[in-house]
mmCIF file of C-alpha atoms in Angstrom:
data_model
loop_
_atom_site.group_PDB
_atom_site.id
_atom_site.type_symbol
_atom_site.label_atom_id
_atom_site.label_comp_id
_atom_site.label_asym_id
_atom_site.label_seq_id
_atom_site.Cartn_x
_atom_site.Cartn_y
_atom_site.Cartn_z
ATOM 1 C CA MET A 197 95.335 132.974 108.738
ATOM 2 C CA THR A 198 94.414 129.290 108.995
ATOM 3 C CA ALA A 199 90.749 130.223 108.809
ATOM 4 C CA LEU A 200 91.323 131.785 105.446
ATOM 5 C CA VAL A 201 92.384 128.487 103.943
ATOM 6 C CA ALA A 202 90.044 126.149 105.851
ATOM 7 C CA GLY A 203 87.602 126.030 103.008
ATOM 8 C CA LEU A 204 90.154 125.403 100.235
ATOM 9 C CA PRO A 205 90.329 121.973 98.608
ATOM 10 C CA LEU A 206 92.990 120.403 100.785
ATOM 11 C CA ALA A 207 91.660 116.871 100.150
ATOM 12 C CA ALA A 208 92.083 117.229 96.465
ATOM 13 C CA SER A 209 95.655 118.501 96.686
ATOM 14 C CA ALA A 210 96.556 115.612 99.015
ATOM 15 C CA GLN A 211 95.826 113.168 96.162
ATOM 16 C CA SER A 212 98.315 114.803 93.869
ATOM 17 C CA GLN A 213 101.484 112.932 93.126
ATOM 18 C CA PHE A 214 103.353 116.204 93.025
ATOM 19 C CA ASN A 215 102.339 117.212 96.529
ATOM 20 C CA LEU A 216 103.960 116.536 99.930
ATOM 21 C CA THR A 217 103.160 113.175 101.405
ATOM 22 C CA GLN A 218 100.598 113.489 104.150
ATOM 23 C CA GLY A 219 101.934 110.711 106.357
ATOM 24 C CA VAL A 220 100.523 108.550 109.129
ATOM 25 C CA THR A 221 101.771 110.213 112.305
ATOM 26 C CA ASP A 222 100.678 113.291 114.207
ATOM 27 C CA ILE A 223 103.929 115.031 113.357
ATOM 28 C CA SER A 224 103.680 114.202 109.672
ATOM 29 C CA ASN A 225 100.139 115.559 109.512
ATOM 30 C CA ARG A 226 101.252 118.783 111.344
ATOM 31 C CA VAL A 227 104.052 119.147 108.730
ATOM 32 C CA TYR A 228 101.584 118.531 105.913
ATOM 33 C CA ASP A 229 98.996 121.041 107.298
ATOM 34 C CA LEU A 230 101.770 123.594 107.756
ATOM 35 C CA HIS A 231 102.912 123.045 104.242
ATOM 36 C CA MET A 232 99.484 123.469 102.793
ATOM 37 C CA THR A 233 98.713 126.548 104.909
ATOM 38 C CA ILE A 234 101.893 128.309 103.834
ATOM 39 C CA PHE A 235 101.336 127.134 100.206
ATOM 40 C CA TYR A 236 97.934 128.781 100.057
ATOM 41 C CA ILE A 237 99.259 131.968 101.830
ATOM 42 C CA CYS A 238 101.841 132.179 99.066
ATOM 43 C CA CYS A 239 99.171 131.641 96.429
ATOM 44 C CA ILE A 240 97.041 134.499 97.859
ATOM 45 C CA ILE A 241 100.050 136.804 97.980
ATOM 46 C CA GLY A 242 100.985 135.827 94.446
ATOM 47 C CA VAL A 243 97.465 136.576 93.168
ATOM 48 C CA ILE A 244 97.382 139.924 94.922
ATOM 49 C CA VAL A 245 100.809 141.048 93.855
ATOM 50 C CA PHE A 246 100.765 139.942 90.257
ATOM 51 C CA GLY A 247 97.083 141.036 89.982
ATOM 52 C CA ALA A 248 98.071 144.509 91.082
ATOM 53 C CA MET A 249 101.029 144.459 88.636
ATOM 54 C CA PHE A 250 99.038 143.400 85.643
ATOM 55 C CA TRP A 251 96.120 145.730 86.478
ATOM 56 C CA SER A 252 98.551 148.628 86.797
ATOM 57 C CA MET A 253 100.303 147.827 83.518
ATOM 58 C CA PHE A 254 96.949 147.508 81.682
ATOM 59 C CA ARG A 255 95.241 150.488 83.281
ATOM 60 C CA HIS A 256 98.186 152.832 82.948
ATOM 61 C CA ARG A 257 99.539 151.815 79.602
ATOM 62 C CA LYS A 258 101.038 154.387 77.273
ATOM 63 C CA SER A 259 98.447 153.870 74.556
ATOM 64 C CA LYS A 260 95.807 155.317 76.831
ATOM 65 C CA GLY A 261 97.880 158.445 77.212
ATOM 66 C CA ARG A 262 98.823 157.950 80.800
ATOM 67 C CA LYS A 263 101.666 160.081 82.105
ATOM 68 C CA PRO A 264 104.086 158.583 84.552
ATOM 69 C CA ALA A 265 104.110 160.010 88.118
ATOM 70 C CA THR A 266 106.984 162.158 89.107
ATOM 71 C CA PHE A 267 107.115 161.390 92.887
ATOM 72 C CA HIS A 268 110.276 159.721 94.185
ATOM 73 C CA GLU A 269 109.004 157.907 97.266
ATOM 74 C CA ASN A 270 106.067 157.491 99.579
ATOM 75 C CA VAL A 271 106.849 156.943 103.169
ATOM 76 C CA LYS A 272 103.460 155.484 104.056
ATOM 77 C CA VAL A 273 103.629 152.932 101.258
ATOM 78 C CA GLU A 274 107.231 151.882 102.224
ATOM 79 C CA ILE A 275 106.186 151.459 105.860
ATOM 80 C CA ALA A 276 103.156 149.386 104.767
ATOM 81 C CA TRP A 277 105.146 147.048 102.463
ATOM 82 C CA THR A 278 107.662 146.540 105.246
ATOM 83 C CA ILE A 279 105.258 145.920 108.112
ATOM 84 C CA VAL A 280 102.771 143.729 106.250
ATOM 85 C CA PRO A 281 105.298 141.110 105.039
ATOM 86 C CA PHE A 282 106.873 141.144 108.527
ATOM 87 C CA LEU A 283 103.485 140.338 110.127
ATOM 88 C CA ILE A 284 102.853 137.637 107.580
ATOM 89 C CA LEU A 285 106.299 136.028 108.265
ATOM 90 C CA VAL A 286 105.663 136.194 112.046
ATOM 91 C CA GLY A 287 102.291 134.563 111.541
ATOM 92 C CA MET A 288 103.899 131.742 109.469
ATOM 93 C CA ALA A 289 106.791 131.371 111.936
ATOM 94 C CA ILE A 290 104.641 130.684 115.025
ATOM 95 C CA PRO A 291 103.103 127.382 113.825
ATOM 96 C CA ALA A 292 106.354 126.458 112.073
ATOM 97 C CA THR A 293 108.399 126.890 115.225
ATOM 98 C CA SER A 294 105.875 124.938 117.241
ATOM 99 C CA THR A 295 106.085 122.022 114.733
ATOM 100 C CA LEU A 296 109.830 122.056 114.665
ATOM 101 C CA ILE A 297 110.080 121.984 118.455
ATOM 102 C CA ALA A 298 107.663 119.017 118.527
ATOM 103 C CA MET A 299 109.764 117.217 115.869
ATOM 104 C CA GLU A 300 112.917 117.543 117.997
ATOM 105 C CA ASP A 301 111.369 116.562 121.297
ATOM 106 C CA VAL A 302 112.666 113.000 121.823
ATOM 107 C CA SER A 303 112.000 112.921 125.588
ATOM 108 C CA GLU A 304 109.951 110.243 127.305
ATOM 109 C CA SER A 305 110.390 107.667 124.595
ATOM 110 C CA ASP A 306 109.187 104.093 125.045
ATOM 111 C CA VAL A 307 111.576 102.407 122.610
ATOM 112 C CA THR A 308 115.116 103.451 121.470
ATOM 113 C CA VAL A 309 116.704 102.109 118.331
ATOM 114 C CA LEU A 310 120.252 102.889 117.167
ATOM 115 C CA VAL A 311 120.271 103.302 113.385
ATOM 116 C CA THR A 312 123.675 103.060 111.734
ATOM 117 C CA GLY A 313 124.224 103.595 108.040
ATOM 118 C CA SER A 314 127.041 102.046 106.071
ATOM 119 C CA GLN A 315 127.902 101.494 102.416
ATOM 120 C CA TRP A 316 125.203 100.296 101.593
ATOM 121 C CA LYS A 317 123.012 98.918 104.273
ATOM 122 C CA TRP A 318 121.359 99.844 107.612
ATOM 123 C CA HIS A 319 122.075 98.365 110.984
ATOM 124 C CA TYR A 320 119.448 98.387 113.790
ATOM 125 C CA ARG A 321 120.124 97.854 117.449
ATOM 126 C CA TYR A 322 117.414 97.894 120.081
ATOM 127 C CA PHE A 323 118.746 99.548 123.293
ATOM 128 C CA ASP A 324 116.254 97.825 125.642
ATOM 129 C CA HIS A 325 116.776 94.332 124.190
ATOM 130 C CA ASP A 326 119.613 92.143 122.996
ATOM 131 C CA VAL A 327 118.554 92.443 119.362
ATOM 132 C CA GLU A 328 120.513 93.806 116.445
ATOM 133 C CA TYR A 329 120.749 93.059 112.769
ATOM 134 C CA PHE A 330 121.552 94.434 109.308
ATOM 135 C CA SER A 331 118.892 95.342 106.801
ATOM 136 C CA LEU A 332 119.920 94.877 103.182
ATOM 137 C CA LEU A 333 118.233 95.406 99.797
ATOM 138 C CA ALA A 334 116.096 92.364 98.824
ATOM 139 C CA THR A 335 115.323 93.264 95.229
ATOM 140 C CA PRO A 336 116.638 90.465 93.080
ATOM 141 C CA ARG A 337 119.691 91.404 91.030
ATOM 142 C CA ASP A 338 117.913 90.098 87.884
ATOM 143 C CA GLN A 339 115.371 92.912 88.315
ATOM 144 C CA ILE A 340 118.082 95.545 88.505
ATOM 145 C CA THR A 341 119.792 94.133 85.377
ATOM 146 C CA ASN A 342 116.446 93.915 83.523
ATOM 147 C CA ARG A 343 116.390 90.167 83.271
ATOM 148 C CA LEU A 344 113.180 90.092 85.225
ATOM 149 C CA ASP A 345 110.168 92.496 85.347
ATOM 150 C CA LYS A 346 110.334 95.110 88.066
ATOM 151 C CA GLY A 347 108.420 94.198 91.249
ATOM 152 C CA GLU A 348 105.830 96.390 92.896
ATOM 153 C CA ASN A 349 108.331 97.629 95.482
ATOM 154 C CA TYR A 350 111.371 97.677 93.254
ATOM 155 C CA LEU A 351 114.436 98.939 95.194
ATOM 156 C CA LEU A 352 112.264 99.570 98.239
ATOM 157 C CA GLU A 353 112.315 96.075 99.817
ATOM 158 C CA VAL A 354 114.696 94.627 102.358
ATOM 159 C CA ASP A 355 115.529 91.271 103.840
ATOM 160 C CA ARG A 356 114.985 92.360 107.489
ATOM 161 C CA PRO A 357 112.847 95.427 108.085
ATOM 162 C CA LEU A 358 112.873 97.516 111.252
ATOM 163 C CA VAL A 359 109.998 96.588 113.492
ATOM 164 C CA ILE A 360 108.450 99.056 115.982
ATOM 165 C CA PRO A 361 105.303 99.013 118.196
ATOM 166 C CA THR A 362 102.228 101.016 117.415
ATOM 167 C CA GLY A 363 100.999 103.641 119.923
ATOM 168 C CA GLN A 364 104.449 104.034 121.496
ATOM 169 C CA LYS A 365 107.076 106.767 121.068
ATOM 170 C CA VAL A 366 110.037 105.311 119.259
ATOM 171 C CA ARG A 367 113.307 107.293 119.523
ATOM 172 C CA PHE A 368 115.919 106.898 116.764
ATOM 173 C CA LEU A 369 119.663 107.553 117.360
ATOM 174 C CA ILE A 370 121.144 107.887 113.860
ATOM 175 C CA THR A 371 124.791 107.639 112.970
ATOM 176 C CA SER A 372 127.145 106.246 110.333
ATOM 177 C CA ASP A 373 130.135 103.886 110.094
ATOM 178 C CA ASP A 374 131.693 105.558 107.015
ATOM 179 C CA VAL A 375 130.236 108.391 104.910
ATOM 180 C CA ILE A 376 127.144 110.598 105.339
ATOM 181 C CA HIS A 377 123.906 108.803 104.809
ATOM 182 C CA SER A 378 120.336 109.984 105.522
ATOM 183 C CA TRP A 379 117.584 107.887 107.068
ATOM 184 C CA TRP A 380 114.299 108.969 105.545
ATOM 185 C CA VAL A 381 110.786 107.648 105.976
ATOM 186 C CA PRO A 382 108.287 110.122 104.397
ATOM 187 C CA ALA A 383 105.260 108.686 106.081
ATOM 188 C CA PHE A 384 106.841 109.527 109.480
ATOM 189 C CA ALA A 385 108.159 112.979 108.428
ATOM 190 C CA VAL A 386 111.504 111.713 109.632
ATOM 191 C CA LYS A 387 114.661 112.511 107.674
ATOM 192 C CA LYS A 388 117.905 112.763 109.551
ATOM 193 C CA ASP A 389 121.463 112.692 108.346
ATOM 194 C CA ALA A 390 123.648 109.819 109.565
ATOM 195 C CA ASN A 391 127.070 111.482 110.191
ATOM 196 C CA PRO A 392 130.158 109.412 111.128
ATOM 197 C CA GLY A 393 131.233 110.354 114.592
ATOM 198 C CA PHE A 394 128.015 112.130 115.505
ATOM 199 C CA ILE A 395 124.514 111.009 116.688
ATOM 200 C CA ASN A 396 121.421 112.765 115.452
ATOM 201 C CA GLU A 397 117.998 112.095 117.107
ATOM 202 C CA ALA A 398 114.538 111.669 115.729
ATOM 203 C CA TRP A 399 111.259 110.043 116.873
ATOM 204 C CA THR A 400 107.894 108.793 115.697
ATOM 205 C CA ARG A 401 104.666 107.425 117.039
ATOM 206 C CA VAL A 402 102.693 105.310 114.608
ATOM 207 C CA ASP A 403 99.105 104.578 115.560
ATOM 208 C CA GLU A 404 98.162 102.151 112.700
ATOM 209 C CA PRO A 405 99.941 98.859 111.947
ATOM 210 C CA GLY A 406 101.418 98.721 108.472
ATOM 211 C CA ILE A 407 104.471 98.732 106.286
ATOM 212 C CA TYR A 408 106.208 102.041 105.651
ATOM 213 C CA ARG A 409 108.991 102.532 103.148
ATOM 214 C CA GLY A 410 111.805 105.048 102.651
ATOM 215 C CA GLN A 411 115.371 105.183 101.579
ATOM 216 C CA CYS A 412 118.770 106.878 101.979
ATOM 217 C CA ALA A 413 118.379 110.474 100.957
ATOM 218 C CA GLU A 414 122.059 111.487 100.910
ATOM 219 C CA LEU A 415 124.369 110.634 97.953
ATOM 220 C CA CYS A 416 126.741 108.138 99.671
ATOM 221 C CA GLY A 417 128.469 106.253 96.947
ATOM 222 C CA LYS A 418 127.884 104.036 93.917
ATOM 223 C CA ASP A 419 125.160 101.909 95.557
ATOM 224 C CA HIS A 420 123.308 104.868 97.216
ATOM 225 C CA GLY A 421 120.134 103.895 95.403
ATOM 226 C CA TYR A 422 120.267 100.426 96.796
ATOM 227 C CA MET A 423 119.817 101.046 100.525
ATOM 228 C CA PRO A 424 116.098 101.337 101.220
ATOM 229 C CA VAL A 425 114.392 101.676 104.596
ATOM 230 C CA VAL A 426 111.439 99.479 105.462
ATOM 231 C CA VAL A 427 109.589 99.830 108.812
ATOM 232 C CA ILE A 428 106.834 97.488 110.018
ATOM 233 C CA ALA A 429 104.634 98.815 112.778
ATOM 234 C CA LYS A 430 103.056 95.997 114.879
ATOM 235 C CA GLU A 431 100.505 95.991 117.634
ATOM 236 C CA PRO A 432 102.307 96.038 121.045
ATOM 237 C CA ALA A 433 101.502 92.427 121.899
ATOM 238 C CA GLU A 434 102.717 91.292 118.515
ATOM 239 C CA TYR A 435 105.812 93.419 118.777
ATOM 240 C CA GLU A 436 106.740 92.000 122.190
ATOM 241 C CA ALA A 437 106.337 88.489 120.822
ATOM 242 C CA TRP A 438 108.597 89.350 117.904
ATOM 243 C CA ILE A 439 111.216 90.872 120.169
ATOM 244 C CA THR A 440 111.240 87.791 122.399
ATOM 245 C CA GLU A 441 111.550 85.550 119.361
ATOM 246 C CA GLN A 442 114.513 87.572 117.980
ATOM 247 C CA GLU A 443 116.260 87.546 121.329
ATOM 248 C CA THR A 444 115.958 83.816 121.475
ATOM 249 C CA ILE A 445 117.202 83.376 117.903
ATOM 250 C CA GLN A 446 120.214 85.601 118.409
ATOM 251 C CA ARG A 447 121.147 84.044 121.720
ATOM 252 C CA GLU A 448 120.957 80.523 120.240
ATOM 253 C CA ALA A 449 123.003 81.667 117.252
ATOM 254 C CA LYS A 450 125.814 82.928 119.532
ATOM 255 C CA GLU A 451 125.743 79.713 121.523
ATOM 256 C CA GLU A 452 125.916 77.685 118.313
ATOM 257 C CA GLU A 453 128.775 79.702 117.003
ATOM 258 C CA GLN A 454 130.737 79.115 120.170
ATOM 259 C CA ARG A 455 130.034 75.391 119.923
ATOM 260 C CA LEU A 456 131.190 75.271 116.316
ATOM 261 C CA LEU A 457 134.597 76.949 117.165
ATOM 262 C CA SER A 458 136.078 73.562 117.977
ATOM 263 C CA MET A 459 134.872 72.055 114.727
ATOM 264 C CA SER A 460 136.760 72.374 111.390
ATOM 265 C CA MET A 461 135.144 72.713 107.979
ATOM 266 C CA SER A 462 136.514 70.915 104.885
ATOM 267 C CA MET A 463 137.819 72.895 101.964
ATOM 268 C CA ASP A 464 134.676 72.106 100.004
ATOM 269 C CA GLU A 465 132.479 73.430 102.784
ATOM 270 C CA LEU A 466 134.565 76.551 103.232
ATOM 271 C CA MET A 467 134.566 77.301 99.454
ATOM 272 C CA GLU A 468 130.816 76.752 99.178
ATOM 273 C CA LEU A 469 129.944 79.019 102.124
ATOM 274 C CA GLY A 470 132.713 81.486 101.200
ATOM 275 C CA GLU A 471 131.343 81.926 97.631
ATOM 276 C CA ARG A 472 127.860 82.659 98.973
ATOM 277 C CA VAL A 473 129.158 85.206 101.398
ATOM 278 C CA TYR A 474 131.467 86.764 98.771
ATOM 279 C CA LEU A 475 128.721 87.174 96.266
ATOM 280 C CA GLY A 476 126.371 88.649 98.849
ATOM 281 C CA SER A 477 128.771 91.000 100.604
ATOM 282 C CA CYS A 478 131.879 91.536 98.500
ATOM 283 C CA ALA A 479 131.125 91.177 94.746
ATOM 284 C CA ALA A 480 129.453 94.588 94.499
ATOM 285 C CA CYS A 481 132.816 96.243 94.929
ATOM 286 C CA HIS A 482 135.413 93.574 93.981
ATOM 287 C CA GLN A 483 133.276 92.076 91.189
ATOM 288 C CA ALA A 484 132.255 88.435 90.920
ATOM 289 C CA ASN A 485 135.616 87.548 89.246
ATOM 290 C CA GLY A 486 137.695 89.218 92.039
ATOM 291 C CA GLN A 487 139.227 91.776 89.604
ATOM 292 C CA GLY A 488 137.743 94.807 91.409
ATOM 293 C CA ILE A 489 137.398 98.190 89.603
ATOM 294 C CA PRO A 490 140.773 99.705 88.704
ATOM 295 C CA GLY A 491 141.430 102.927 90.684
ATOM 296 C CA VAL A 492 138.369 102.394 92.814
ATOM 297 C CA PHE A 493 138.252 98.888 94.304
ATOM 298 C CA PRO A 494 141.426 96.704 94.382
ATOM 299 C CA SER A 495 141.766 93.337 92.701
ATOM 300 C CA LEU A 496 141.931 90.207 94.843
ATOM 301 C CA VAL A 497 143.659 88.131 92.195
ATOM 302 C CA GLY A 498 147.359 87.375 92.830
ATOM 303 C CA THR A 499 147.961 90.176 95.323
ATOM 304 C CA GLU A 500 150.642 90.012 98.034
ATOM 305 C CA MET A 501 147.980 89.935 100.802
ATOM 306 C CA VAL A 502 145.868 87.206 99.307
ATOM 307 C CA LYS A 503 148.953 85.056 98.415
ATOM 308 C CA ASN A 504 151.038 85.441 101.563
ATOM 309 C CA ASP A 505 149.449 87.433 104.428
ATOM 310 C CA ILE A 506 146.743 85.439 106.235
ATOM 311 C CA PRO A 507 146.618 87.646 109.351
ATOM 312 C CA GLY A 508 146.482 90.796 107.215
ATOM 313 C CA HIS A 509 143.682 89.246 105.149
ATOM 314 C CA ILE A 510 141.692 88.336 108.262
ATOM 315 C CA ASP A 511 142.343 91.832 109.679
ATOM 316 C CA ILE A 512 141.008 93.768 106.699
ATOM 317 C CA VAL A 513 137.795 91.642 106.534
ATOM 318 C CA VAL A 514 137.227 91.966 110.280
ATOM 319 C CA ASN A 515 138.192 95.644 110.806
ATOM 320 C CA GLY A 516 137.978 97.205 107.310
ATOM 321 C CA LYS A 517 140.410 99.902 106.202
ATOM 322 C CA ASN A 518 140.158 103.519 107.280
ATOM 323 C CA GLY A 519 139.873 106.122 104.564
ATOM 324 C CA THR A 520 138.491 103.660 102.067
ATOM 325 C CA ALA A 521 135.164 102.034 101.176
ATOM 326 C CA MET A 522 136.332 98.765 102.742
ATOM 327 C CA GLN A 523 134.132 98.445 105.743
ATOM 328 C CA ALA A 524 134.453 96.244 108.862
ATOM 329 C CA PHE A 525 132.582 92.952 108.669
ATOM 330 C CA ALA A 526 133.109 91.881 112.271
ATOM 331 C CA ASN A 527 129.548 92.695 113.162
ATOM 332 C CA GLN A 528 128.022 91.717 109.844
ATOM 333 C CA LEU A 529 129.348 88.196 109.387
ATOM 334 C CA SER A 530 129.724 85.284 111.793
ATOM 335 C CA LEU A 531 133.218 83.818 112.546
ATOM 336 C CA ARG A 532 132.510 80.907 110.206
ATOM 337 C CA GLU A 533 131.414 83.220 107.421
ATOM 338 C CA ILE A 534 134.559 85.379 107.781
ATOM 339 C CA ALA A 535 136.766 82.220 107.794
ATOM 340 C CA ALA A 536 134.886 80.918 104.736
ATOM 341 C CA VAL A 537 135.167 84.107 102.656
ATOM 342 C CA VAL A 538 138.859 84.533 103.440
ATOM 343 C CA THR A 539 139.445 80.942 102.454
ATOM 344 C CA TYR A 540 137.431 81.432 99.274
ATOM 345 C CA GLU A 541 139.326 84.576 98.244
ATOM 346 C CA ARG A 542 142.617 82.788 98.787
ATOM 347 C CA ASN A 543 141.686 79.863 96.606
ATOM 348 C CA ALA A 544 139.366 81.305 93.909
ATOM 349 C CA TRP A 545 140.208 82.851 90.465
ATOM 350 C CA GLY A 546 143.461 81.004 90.178
ATOM 351 C CA ASN A 547 144.903 82.074 93.548
ATOM 352 C CA ASP A 548 145.111 78.440 94.628
ATOM 353 C CA THR A 549 147.075 79.019 97.824
ATOM 354 C CA GLY A 550 145.646 75.903 99.495
ATOM 355 C CA ASP A 551 145.188 77.891 102.702
ATOM 356 C CA MET A 552 142.272 76.959 104.956
ATOM 357 C CA VAL A 553 141.083 79.450 107.544
ATOM 358 C CA GLN A 554 138.780 78.161 110.275
ATOM 359 C CA ALA A 555 136.375 80.020 112.604
ATOM 360 C CA ALA A 556 138.810 79.336 115.456
ATOM 361 C CA ASP A 557 141.568 81.152 113.618
ATOM 362 C CA VAL A 558 139.393 84.193 113.188
ATOM 363 C CA ASN A 559 138.267 84.035 116.856
ATOM 364 C CA GLU A 560 141.891 83.803 118.023
ATOM 365 C CA TYR A 561 142.732 86.876 115.939
ATOM 366 C CA VAL A 562 139.801 88.889 117.160
ATOM 367 C CA ASN A 563 140.527 88.127 120.828
ATOM 368 C CA GLN A 564 144.308 88.490 120.729
#
């Protein structure tokens, strides 16, 4: 059947913005070729079936005096139109099954990355290296609110993209911290749901260096459209250099955080850092003025927790709250950032408790 479509204009259809993305991996090309083969089979069947219908209606129309046949059934015809579609479906199923099996074969991978979705960001952790980080939308808020012209990669740019090596099999373990997300990179033909409590697997092998973009493909909340995926494929030597650099940076950051535990920040320093963290991580839900969204996200102004319960305040920022959109920030923010944002929330918008929470206080709570 493939030979029947070999001469058809595949190249022309590949340029259509309405067509499936051809991709940059062997699997994505197999998916594309399978899609085009089946598409043309369907076109041929459609032409034959509708051609026969219209020819019959025209040739046997009443105005020509045709008399309808009186037979009730034809066993040979019924056998034919049962067997022929069956054979066509079997012929389509064989390459489709082969492609699906190849897509699910995550064995003998060279690199393994744990991909965790949360509202509304991605977290990447490399199994073979001490490297992990969050990847957040980098499109300026002024573009989203139409104060600035939209950029070339509007809503498809992040602060820290996933980096993978070219020419190596990269295995993705995909899960979620809260609701169902879906990690989708069209150029890789990879689209897997991220389900809380479950791990789905996918893989890719990219041969050419480049930047490849995707996004969450499962409606996951109010900022679903703001959690893009960006993957950079680097040459192996360049990738290894990047991994080594990231390991060094993260190790030094942990050492620096431990050193700073014994140091106290002033109220001004806590409020300045806390405001930055709040606007970057909390304002999307609780609003810049701390008022929240009634019935959806609670207010932080004058509440019992903010006014009187420091341990409870630290706990909800560190561990989140089950059954709500309040996620845990223990792995997203440093101890200083958590201390600063708790201090900021307790002293902004007229709360004025005078409370100062230090990194050492958060560390003591986490390790108790």
